XYZ file of C-alpha atoms in Angstrom:
627
model
C 14.592 -7.840 2.250
C 14.631 -6.247 -1.656
C 14.665 -2.381 0.844
C 16.939 -3.368 3.199
C 20.357 -5.085 1.252
C 19.913 -1.818 -1.646
C 19.492 0.566 1.227
C 22.523 -1.249 3.066
C 24.151 -0.538 -0.205
C 23.697 2.264 -0.692
C 24.514 3.656 3.061
C 28.020 1.591 2.415
C 30.282 3.631 -0.337
C 31.062 6.970 2.574
C 31.035 5.184 5.697
C 33.724 8.045 8.436
C 36.704 5.858 8.398
C 38.118 7.470 11.565
C 42.095 7.832 12.125
C 42.675 5.016 11.149
C 46.134 3.332 9.755
C 47.032 4.266 6.260
C 47.943 0.666 4.592
C 47.710 -0.886 1.688
C 45.923 -4.880 1.820
C 44.498 -5.076 -2.200
C 46.568 -4.270 -5.586
C 44.025 -5.444 -8.616
C 44.847 -6.796 -11.036
C 47.275 -8.821 -8.267
C 49.676 -8.416 -11.287
C 50.648 -7.441 -14.932
C 53.075 -8.665 -17.563
C 55.965 -7.118 -19.548
C 55.104 -7.083 -23.625
C 51.018 -6.583 -22.968
C 49.706 -4.496 -26.053
C 47.726 -3.237 -22.770
C 50.782 -1.225 -21.783
C 48.718 0.780 -19.581
C 47.275 -0.712 -16.084
C 45.821 1.789 -14.144
C 45.453 -0.409 -10.854
C 43.054 0.107 -7.678
C 45.454 0.526 -4.727
C 42.659 -1.099 -1.795
C 43.373 -0.185 2.744
C 42.674 1.668 5.105
C 43.450 5.420 4.069
C 45.575 3.956 0.989
C 43.671 7.156 -0.503
C 44.920 9.771 1.554
C 48.876 8.901 1.132
C 50.932 10.449 -2.069
C 52.223 7.543 -4.126
C 55.590 7.563 -5.900
C 56.959 4.682 -8.520
C 61.109 4.073 -8.838
C 60.508 0.646 -11.532
C 62.402 0.828 -14.206
C 60.534 1.182 -17.838
C 57.484 1.976 -15.167
C 56.125 5.635 -15.143
C 52.799 6.213 -12.668
C 50.865 9.068 -14.312
C 48.889 9.860 -12.464
C 47.783 9.641 -9.093
C 42.840 9.047 -9.194
C 41.664 9.802 -5.407
C 37.819 9.061 -5.657
C 34.644 9.410 -2.280
C 36.174 6.371 -0.647
C 39.789 7.591 0.928
C 39.860 3.896 1.307
C 39.936 3.949 -2.689
C 43.135 4.876 -4.749
C 43.204 4.339 -8.836
C 47.002 4.569 -9.932
C 47.500 5.216 -13.400
C 50.796 3.312 -14.990
C 52.928 2.445 -18.341
C 54.565 -0.329 -19.064
C 57.515 0.284 -21.235
C 58.123 -2.056 -23.800
C 62.388 -1.846 -22.336
C 60.177 -2.367 -18.470
C 62.012 -5.826 -17.359
C 59.956 -8.429 -15.008
C 60.634 -8.504 -11.211
C 58.976 -6.314 -8.340
C 58.123 -2.993 -8.538
C 57.093 -0.852 -4.771
C 54.607 1.869 -4.472
C 55.114 3.921 -2.024
C 52.128 5.430 -0.796
C 53.470 7.894 1.770
C 51.699 10.369 4.185
C 53.488 12.280 6.734
C 55.725 9.685 8.330
C 54.373 7.591 7.074
C 55.298 4.933 4.576
C 53.038 2.499 2.849
C 54.894 0.482 -0.316
C 53.095 -2.341 -1.984
C 54.859 -4.979 -3.984
C 53.291 -5.497 -7.326
C 54.600 -8.459 -9.799
C 55.631 -7.124 -13.312
C 55.838 -11.468 -14.630
C 57.115 -12.703 -18.103
C 55.040 -13.517 -20.269
C 54.986 -17.905 -21.536
C 54.908 -19.151 -24.229
C 51.566 -21.600 -23.772
C 48.601 -22.054 -25.860
C 45.893 -19.335 -24.748
C 42.989 -17.682 -26.597
C 43.135 -20.139 -29.647
C 39.146 -19.172 -30.114
C 36.579 -21.766 -30.876
C 34.931 -22.006 -34.601
C 32.650 -23.822 -36.391
C 35.361 -27.273 -35.902
C 34.953 -27.069 -32.459
C 32.445 -29.120 -30.723
C 31.213 -27.206 -26.655
C 30.639 -29.134 -23.421
C 28.349 -27.042 -21.267
C 29.173 -28.170 -17.256
C 28.686 -27.013 -14.229
C 31.603 -27.536 -12.396
C 29.274 -28.248 -9.113
C 27.444 -31.188 -10.594
C 30.102 -33.196 -12.690
C 32.730 -34.066 -11.288
C 34.425 -34.411 -6.927
C 38.039 -34.831 -8.058
C 39.029 -33.755 -4.054
C 36.593 -34.490 -1.394
C 39.462 -32.554 1.230
C 37.507 -28.802 -1.008
C 33.648 -29.382 -0.385
C 33.164 -27.043 2.300
C 35.000 -24.551 4.199
C 33.503 -23.425 7.546
C 35.727 -19.743 6.980
C 32.860 -19.681 3.829
C 30.084 -17.196 4.291
C 28.598 -20.308 3.311
C 30.061 -24.077 4.721
C 27.740 -25.980 4.038
C 27.639 -28.677 0.829
C 25.475 -31.982 1.217
C 23.912 -33.522 -2.151
C 20.534 -33.987 -0.671
C 20.679 -31.091 -0.265
C 19.340 -29.234 -4.645
C 19.575 -26.493 -3.422
C 23.303 -26.838 -1.143
C 27.244 -27.192 -2.915
C 27.252 -30.023 -3.643
C 31.355 -30.159 -4.202
C 32.289 -30.778 -8.185
C 35.899 -29.055 -8.762
C 38.023 -29.161 -11.558
C 39.874 -31.761 -9.960
C 37.283 -33.984 -10.666
C 36.542 -32.481 -14.674
C 39.769 -33.386 -14.893
C 39.928 -36.525 -14.906
C 36.587 -37.229 -17.226
C 38.097 -35.274 -20.315
C 38.677 -38.713 -21.495
C 35.421 -39.232 -21.424
C 34.716 -35.880 -23.412
C 37.701 -36.273 -25.305
C 35.019 -40.247 -26.287
C 32.840 -38.036 -27.142
C 33.798 -35.541 -29.918
C 33.372 -32.564 -28.132
C 37.368 -30.243 -28.930
C 36.074 -27.071 -25.921
C 35.147 -27.755 -22.223
C 32.941 -24.489 -20.715
C 31.377 -24.409 -16.822
C 29.866 -21.560 -15.822
C 31.458 -19.431 -13.781
C 34.945 -20.918 -11.470
C 35.887 -16.829 -9.904
C 34.886 -16.953 -6.816
C 31.429 -16.386 -4.729
C 31.985 -16.379 -1.013
C 28.195 -15.433 -1.370
C 25.352 -16.729 1.981
C 22.840 -18.893 1.763
C 19.868 -16.717 -0.322
C 16.197 -17.354 -0.066
C 14.164 -18.268 -2.860
C 10.863 -18.681 -2.848
C 11.252 -20.677 0.519
C 14.625 -22.763 0.143
C 17.442 -21.693 0.355
C 19.976 -21.441 -2.194
C 24.175 -21.170 -2.666
C 25.870 -19.791 -5.415
C 26.504 -23.091 -6.623
C 26.407 -21.568 -9.893
C 28.858 -19.337 -10.141
C 26.861 -15.973 -11.283
C 27.376 -13.376 -7.910
C 31.597 -12.759 -7.548
C 33.198 -11.953 -4.119
C 36.614 -12.066 -5.965
C 38.033 -11.329 -9.345
C 40.879 -12.624 -9.626
C 40.443 -15.728 -7.019
C 38.650 -18.748 -7.891
C 36.765 -20.371 -6.067
C 39.031 -23.098 -3.180
C 35.858 -24.689 -3.277
C 36.295 -25.628 -7.352
C 40.789 -26.633 -6.391
C 41.072 -22.327 -6.209
C 43.713 -20.699 -9.090
C 46.036 -23.185 -9.592
C 43.326 -26.236 -10.222
C 42.444 -24.721 -12.266
C 45.699 -22.935 -14.042
C 46.213 -26.927 -13.825
C 43.082 -28.229 -15.358
C 43.575 -25.346 -18.533
C 47.110 -26.814 -19.556
C 45.611 -30.699 -18.943
C 43.308 -30.111 -21.373
C 44.757 -28.177 -23.734
C 47.495 -31.512 -23.696
C 44.528 -33.516 -24.334
C 43.867 -31.273 -27.739
C 40.639 -29.436 -25.872
C 39.852 -25.941 -25.413
C 38.815 -23.688 -22.453
C 35.485 -20.906 -21.906
C 36.173 -19.327 -20.101
C 32.004 -17.508 -18.702
C 31.931 -14.287 -18.081
C 30.244 -11.619 -15.806
C 30.125 -8.299 -16.164
C 26.995 -6.987 -15.617
C 26.230 -7.278 -11.447
C 28.751 -9.307 -8.952
C 27.646 -10.705 -5.373
C 26.428 -8.614 -2.909
C 29.374 -10.181 -0.570
C 32.327 -8.690 -2.859
C 35.007 -6.880 -0.812
C 34.764 -3.982 -2.831
C 31.002 -3.780 -2.355
C 31.016 -4.193 1.998
C 33.587 -0.186 1.144
C 31.951 1.176 -2.483
C 34.907 2.857 -3.743
C 31.897 5.560 -4.880
C 27.854 5.693 -5.039
C 28.195 5.682 -8.635
C 30.280 2.661 -8.898
C 26.495 1.018 -8.903
C 23.100 1.416 -10.269
C 21.473 3.320 -7.241
C 18.116 3.912 -7.402
C 15.750 6.213 -4.790
C 13.681 3.011 -3.665
C 15.525 -0.854 -4.748
C 14.391 -1.655 -9.239
C 14.868 -4.576 -11.089
C 15.266 -5.139 -14.359
C 12.217 -5.686 -16.182
C 13.629 -8.371 -18.563
C 11.947 -6.879 -21.307
C 14.081 -6.533 -24.798
C 12.331 -4.947 -26.916
C 13.487 -1.032 -25.971
C 16.475 -1.723 -26.481
C 15.986 -1.979 -29.976
C 12.379 -0.173 -30.427
C 12.214 3.018 -32.027
C 9.622 3.978 -30.509
C 10.862 3.467 -26.655
C 10.803 5.619 -24.081
C 13.986 6.215 -21.610
C 12.727 4.974 -18.566
C 11.555 1.822 -20.354
C 16.043 0.961 -21.925
C 16.548 2.521 -18.386
C 14.506 -0.035 -16.924
C 15.965 -2.483 -18.344
C 19.817 -1.935 -17.656
C 20.115 -0.262 -15.027
C 17.908 -2.848 -12.747
C 19.013 -5.479 -10.564
C 19.057 -8.462 -12.636
C 18.063 -10.318 -8.641
C 18.641 -7.631 -5.120
C 21.481 -9.680 -4.370
C 22.915 -9.746 -7.608
C 24.313 -5.083 -7.404
C 24.408 -3.681 -10.980
C 27.819 -2.423 -12.536
C 27.299 1.069 -13.617
C 29.848 0.447 -16.428
C 30.030 4.455 -18.464
C 32.082 4.190 -14.356
C 35.460 4.567 -15.591
C 37.272 3.429 -13.033
C 35.222 0.008 -13.223
C 35.246 -0.487 -17.326
C 39.014 -0.250 -16.539
C 39.095 -2.850 -13.713
C 36.728 -5.558 -15.411
C 38.062 -5.095 -19.044
C 41.638 -5.675 -16.329
C 40.498 -8.694 -15.283
C 39.753 -10.365 -18.658
C 42.163 -9.528 -20.153
C 44.715 -11.031 -17.208
C 42.596 -14.126 -17.212
C 42.898 -15.381 -20.769
C 46.743 -14.095 -19.778
C 46.595 -15.703 -16.318
C 44.984 -18.627 -16.837
C 44.792 -19.171 -20.695
C 41.367 -19.611 -22.327
C 40.539 -19.863 -24.992
C 37.722 -18.734 -25.638
C 34.396 -15.477 -23.906
C 31.981 -16.311 -22.867
C 29.620 -13.108 -21.055
C 26.857 -13.444 -19.521
C 23.639 -10.960 -19.452
C 24.809 -9.669 -22.584
C 22.725 -7.578 -23.313
C 21.949 -5.919 -20.201
C 25.221 -4.194 -20.522
C 26.113 -0.721 -21.211
C 27.062 -1.293 -25.309
C 29.782 0.656 -26.116
C 31.120 -0.252 -23.046
C 30.634 -4.625 -24.201
C 32.572 -2.461 -27.317
C 35.541 -1.106 -25.606
C 35.736 -4.593 -23.630
C 35.968 -6.733 -26.724
C 37.799 -4.394 -28.518
C 40.938 -4.662 -26.174
C 40.318 -8.652 -24.986
C 41.283 -8.633 -29.751
C 43.796 -6.503 -30.047
C 45.358 -8.403 -27.096
C 43.971 -11.868 -28.666
C 43.670 -11.655 -32.427
C 41.997 -15.589 -32.640
C 39.456 -15.225 -29.503
C 36.080 -16.098 -29.552
C 33.674 -14.039 -28.057
C 29.681 -15.134 -27.686
C 27.581 -13.497 -25.364
C 23.756 -14.587 -23.524
C 20.986 -12.218 -24.901
C 18.462 -14.469 -24.036
C 15.857 -13.045 -27.128
C 13.494 -14.372 -29.437
C 13.441 -12.729 -32.265
C 15.895 -12.680 -35.018
C 16.710 -8.501 -35.279
C 17.036 -8.677 -31.110
C 19.830 -11.155 -31.180
C 21.607 -9.213 -34.127
C 21.546 -5.659 -32.950
C 23.895 -7.581 -30.024
C 26.482 -9.266 -33.005
C 28.214 -7.779 -35.888
C 25.302 -6.455 -38.420
C 24.526 -6.077 -41.226
C 20.792 -3.735 -39.514
C 21.314 0.164 -39.951
C 20.901 0.137 -36.495
C 22.737 3.372 -34.136
C 24.212 1.448 -31.817
C 27.229 -0.746 -34.089
C 28.304 -3.952 -32.139
C 31.901 -5.303 -32.459
C 30.584 -8.558 -30.928
C 31.967 -11.669 -33.158
C 29.494 -13.885 -32.452
C 26.733 -15.119 -29.574
C 24.078 -18.070 -28.255
C 21.586 -18.282 -30.745
C 18.998 -18.019 -28.230
C 16.559 -17.730 -31.709
C 17.292 -20.784 -32.963
C 17.001 -22.992 -30.414
C 13.475 -21.782 -29.689
C 12.991 -22.242 -33.426
C 14.379 -26.071 -33.084
C 12.481 -26.835 -30.312
C 9.117 -25.561 -31.645
C 9.326 -27.178 -34.487
C 10.487 -31.193 -33.285
C 7.556 -30.968 -30.667
C 4.981 -30.480 -34.061
C 7.950 -33.542 -34.842
C 5.663 -36.948 -36.084
C 2.221 -35.661 -35.484
C -0.193 -37.174 -37.202
C -1.296 -36.616 -40.549
C 0.372 -33.665 -41.304
C 2.619 -33.539 -44.411
C 2.607 -29.945 -45.207
C 5.439 -27.243 -45.150
C 4.081 -26.562 -41.585
C 5.287 -29.356 -40.239
C 7.734 -28.722 -37.572
C 11.673 -28.109 -39.553
C 10.000 -24.535 -41.540
C 10.472 -23.189 -37.761
C 14.032 -24.412 -37.909
C 14.571 -23.177 -42.147
C 12.350 -19.926 -41.670
C 15.334 -19.394 -38.439
C 18.275 -19.905 -40.935
C 17.311 -17.499 -44.396
C 17.488 -14.761 -41.347
C 21.186 -14.290 -41.354
C 22.146 -11.965 -43.746
C 20.936 -9.970 -40.929
C 24.188 -10.836 -39.308
C 28.251 -10.187 -40.866
C 29.332 -13.497 -40.084
C 25.698 -16.632 -38.768
C 29.006 -19.319 -38.021
C 30.525 -17.540 -35.466
C 26.884 -17.827 -33.300
C 27.489 -21.021 -30.886
C 24.437 -22.803 -31.319
C 22.095 -25.164 -28.448
C 20.037 -27.023 -27.706
C 19.800 -26.748 -23.719
C 21.867 -25.114 -20.791
C 21.239 -24.922 -17.288
C 19.081 -22.006 -17.287
C 16.671 -23.952 -19.144
C 14.135 -27.342 -18.994
C 16.753 -30.284 -20.491
C 16.461 -31.589 -23.808
C 14.928 -35.581 -23.892
C 12.008 -33.478 -21.661
C 11.036 -31.292 -23.701
C 10.316 -33.284 -26.802
C 8.420 -35.241 -24.106
C 11.197 -38.199 -23.857
C 11.043 -39.228 -27.825
C 13.986 -40.387 -29.113
C 13.400 -40.248 -32.536
C 12.948 -36.363 -32.170
C 16.165 -36.612 -29.611
C 17.664 -37.646 -32.566
C 16.356 -35.217 -34.817
C 17.104 -32.300 -32.899
C 20.953 -33.118 -32.170
C 21.105 -33.716 -35.668
C 19.917 -31.084 -37.034
C 22.367 -29.289 -34.370
C 25.451 -31.190 -35.356
C 25.133 -30.724 -38.587
C 24.008 -26.944 -40.033
C 25.762 -23.236 -39.339
C 27.729 -22.666 -36.179
C 29.566 -23.787 -33.402
C 27.192 -26.282 -31.305
C 27.610 -26.849 -27.899
C 25.248 -29.446 -25.382
C 24.517 -29.283 -22.145
C 26.311 -32.440 -19.452
C 24.441 -34.831 -18.919
C 21.984 -34.779 -22.511
C 24.099 -37.088 -24.573
C 23.115 -40.662 -21.902
C 19.566 -38.688 -21.752
C 19.372 -37.412 -19.196
C 16.470 -35.035 -17.979
C 14.388 -33.045 -16.166
C 12.486 -29.626 -15.852
C 13.049 -26.562 -14.158
C 9.372 -27.130 -12.309
C 9.833 -26.882 -9.874
C 12.842 -25.575 -10.013
C 15.536 -24.684 -11.640
C 17.751 -27.493 -9.492
C 16.568 -30.291 -10.878
C 17.967 -29.340 -14.040
C 21.188 -29.705 -12.223
C 21.194 -32.555 -10.969
C 24.826 -33.877 -9.930
C 26.243 -36.482 -13.277
C 25.895 -39.969 -12.777
C 29.448 -41.922 -11.594
C 31.208 -37.951 -11.314
C 30.886 -38.630 -6.981
C 32.764 -41.180 -4.544
C 29.950 -43.343 -3.456
C 27.714 -43.484 -6.810
C 26.340 -46.361 -7.404
C 25.824 -46.437 -10.618
C 28.795 -43.991 -13.253
C 27.355 -43.086 -16.932
C 30.711 -41.905 -18.129
C 31.567 -45.108 -18.667
C 30.136 -48.077 -21.057
C 29.648 -50.861 -18.934
C 28.003 -48.007 -16.022
C 24.656 -46.847 -18.838
C 21.529 -49.171 -19.754
C 21.213 -49.670 -23.129
C 19.514 -46.584 -24.701
C 21.823 -44.666 -23.007
C 24.473 -46.092 -25.135
C 22.967 -45.679 -27.824
C 22.201 -41.968 -27.418
C 25.879 -41.982 -26.421
C 27.149 -43.004 -29.689
C 24.892 -41.393 -31.666
C 26.320 -37.920 -30.451
C 29.671 -39.073 -30.575
C 29.847 -40.343 -33.934
C 28.450 -37.455 -35.500
C 30.641 -35.360 -33.808
C 33.375 -37.339 -34.116
C 32.657 -37.033 -38.141
C 32.148 -33.577 -37.276
C 36.303 -32.844 -36.044
C 36.848 -35.075 -39.129
C 34.944 -34.069 -42.562
C 35.674 -30.204 -42.872
C 32.460 -30.404 -45.146
C 30.764 -29.564 -41.090
C 33.254 -27.526 -39.762
C 34.125 -24.628 -43.360
C 31.243 -25.741 -45.443
C 28.988 -22.849 -46.792
C 25.370 -24.535 -45.748
C 22.409 -24.078 -48.470
C 18.872 -25.641 -47.254
C 16.074 -25.748 -49.445
C 12.068 -24.945 -48.224
C 10.659 -28.074 -46.210
C 8.052 -29.505 -48.701
C 5.138 -32.541 -47.656
C 7.047 -32.518 -44.150
C 10.097 -33.466 -45.290
C 12.899 -30.870 -44.990
C 17.538 -31.194 -46.749
C 19.934 -29.096 -46.719
C 23.844 -29.408 -47.156
C 26.884 -28.598 -46.635
C 29.233 -27.910 -49.285
C 33.023 -27.667 -50.056
C 35.558 -28.420 -52.033
C 36.791 -31.212 -49.576
C 33.176 -32.419 -50.076
C 29.620 -32.461 -49.774
C 27.535 -33.621 -46.870
C 22.950 -33.682 -46.484
C 20.769 -34.048 -44.289
C 17.978 -35.010 -45.663
C 14.602 -35.192 -42.784
C 11.848 -36.728 -42.156
C 9.367 -34.762 -39.765
C 5.718 -37.266 -40.781
C 4.932 -39.573 -38.488
C 4.993 -42.946 -42.009
C 7.782 -43.117 -44.106
C 7.977 -41.347 -47.130
C 10.020 -41.853 -50.093
C 12.216 -38.672 -51.473
C 12.602 -38.044 -54.962
C 16.410 -36.505 -55.564
C 15.558 -34.473 -59.237
C 14.606 -31.277 -56.845
C 18.006 -30.961 -54.891
C 20.812 -31.401 -58.435
C 22.265 -28.166 -57.707
C 23.729 -29.449 -55.484
C 24.098 -33.355 -56.182
C 24.427 -33.273 -59.401
C 27.691 -35.740 -60.643
C 26.515 -37.946 -57.342
C 26.291 -41.448 -57.631
C 26.643 -42.895 -53.708
C 26.834 -41.997 -50.911
C 27.931 -43.452 -47.148
C 25.464 -43.577 -43.636
C 27.251 -40.987 -42.016
C 24.942 -43.227 -38.324
C 25.137 -46.332 -39.978
C 27.614 -46.710 -42.242
C 25.524 -48.392 -44.966
C 26.311 -47.051 -48.702
C 23.221 -45.843 -50.968
C 24.035 -47.175 -54.580
C 20.700 -45.225 -55.751
C 19.985 -40.937 -55.212
C 17.118 -41.243 -56.692
C 15.465 -41.680 -54.926
C 15.459 -41.660 -51.181
C 13.757 -44.167 -48.031
C 13.148 -41.978 -45.256
C 11.722 -43.577 -41.921
C 9.297 -41.322 -39.978
C 10.328 -38.487 -38.003
C 14.453 -40.092 -38.695
C 17.261 -37.458 -39.996
C 19.257 -39.059 -42.681
C 23.484 -37.822 -42.966
C 24.156 -39.595 -46.279
C 27.657 -38.845 -47.553
C 28.070 -37.889 -50.745
C 30.145 -38.920 -53.207
C 31.425 -39.573 -57.113
């Protein structure tokens, strides 16, 4: 299968086109705006023999600087410069060959004043959800006979289930109650992919990571109009929206894969070559070039062709799509899939374009690494690497690994030493000096690719609460995976579908509705209240969103850190042992001098004597210190 698909793609680039009539069937980007800083736009023109035409543009303020032709005569790339004096309107792109003329209008729009590109910061709490598995607001768009995958069946874990943007919009009040301030969906762009055969099971592309048309939101999610409406509704409720972007690859059913512009559009190999998924060759000063090339240019999986971002046409296509998306839909932040597998000079160029146009936007990529050095490489850092990344933030996989490993050690019978769990978290944070700004890292404790958090900690609610306390009170921008707040559980084994189950109550016919307190069990409501209390406290108390972090070496199984600012001081004291403990506080005088009492953020209880704190077993206290 791998060899067959790869051979087809390799051969597809230059099939004979015969004497087809010239016409223009597609323009990307589909439009642009007047007044953009990015005012040089390369328009991809596609259609039978479109690359054999001679193009002209006659529109005030728009100049055709160059027509670029490539190996495939069905493509032309027009370099347009849009002057500050240009007005909104329809720009006629006219292509001629002999007596034949092909004309297609390309719209210049006026920029609106809608809120967009607000960015996310430590003041935010991000909620990650898979649209197909969260809520179904419009069953009429669950499946379409004209799509490569016409199926929708909730009884089948690997098929589409019908969740959509309208359904998600109907539950924004639930997210507000939880204390969420930003919504991040796995990709919403069209995935018109057929079913793949993985491990003997037919799987759909419900996850969204195999784009087939960059300028179209999947109509099974509601299409472009539904996404714009969702963003507008979220903004109206004070919520931000994070776009999930994919540059490294596309789906094998993408329209331009069916008729490649040129062989170098993709990373091509004599025979199919998969990435090694190994991070080390990129930062290893002793690495062999072939190992680097396999990591970067090998395909992620056989059905996701790997884009060659060193090709300038590919790079322009992706950068312009990123800018178009922010301007068109009004999203606020930009999460980048498989960041480490992209060409890093290209990533710097794309990041710079987004930040120039939208200075407040936050960009954070997924680099699934295990070491601080490797993680720092992909963000702005203080290490003397030959290559310097300009990415403002990233997903903090190192801290996630530290929290999960530490929590598994929490409560080990008889363990009272420095090694009892939290030291792993301490060590990860102690190396923050490598980052230019560690507060821009997005922290998390599970996601759509990992085991669910509750299952990782053995369904131990005490560990669950301790981990979420760390997540919501330490440095960085916290993110939670949908359903974690209501104790959804499961492991990826036997399949990732087990950690992507439908949110109960989001679909017609659900017998339980976990979006409401009445539909949740006592344990689920306790978990929801716990997350909501901490999240809403974080939202309303700047000390957790802008305060500095000071941590103390764990001793006797106790881990203490402070968030502090002019606005106040919050102390987090964790007892990672299986026994209740007394914690003398004299050691923490650097941060506690002048404070005489504290309020327990989770219970509301006032503690009037701070000389010694009583810590229950496997518990983290969050204390607002008071004078």
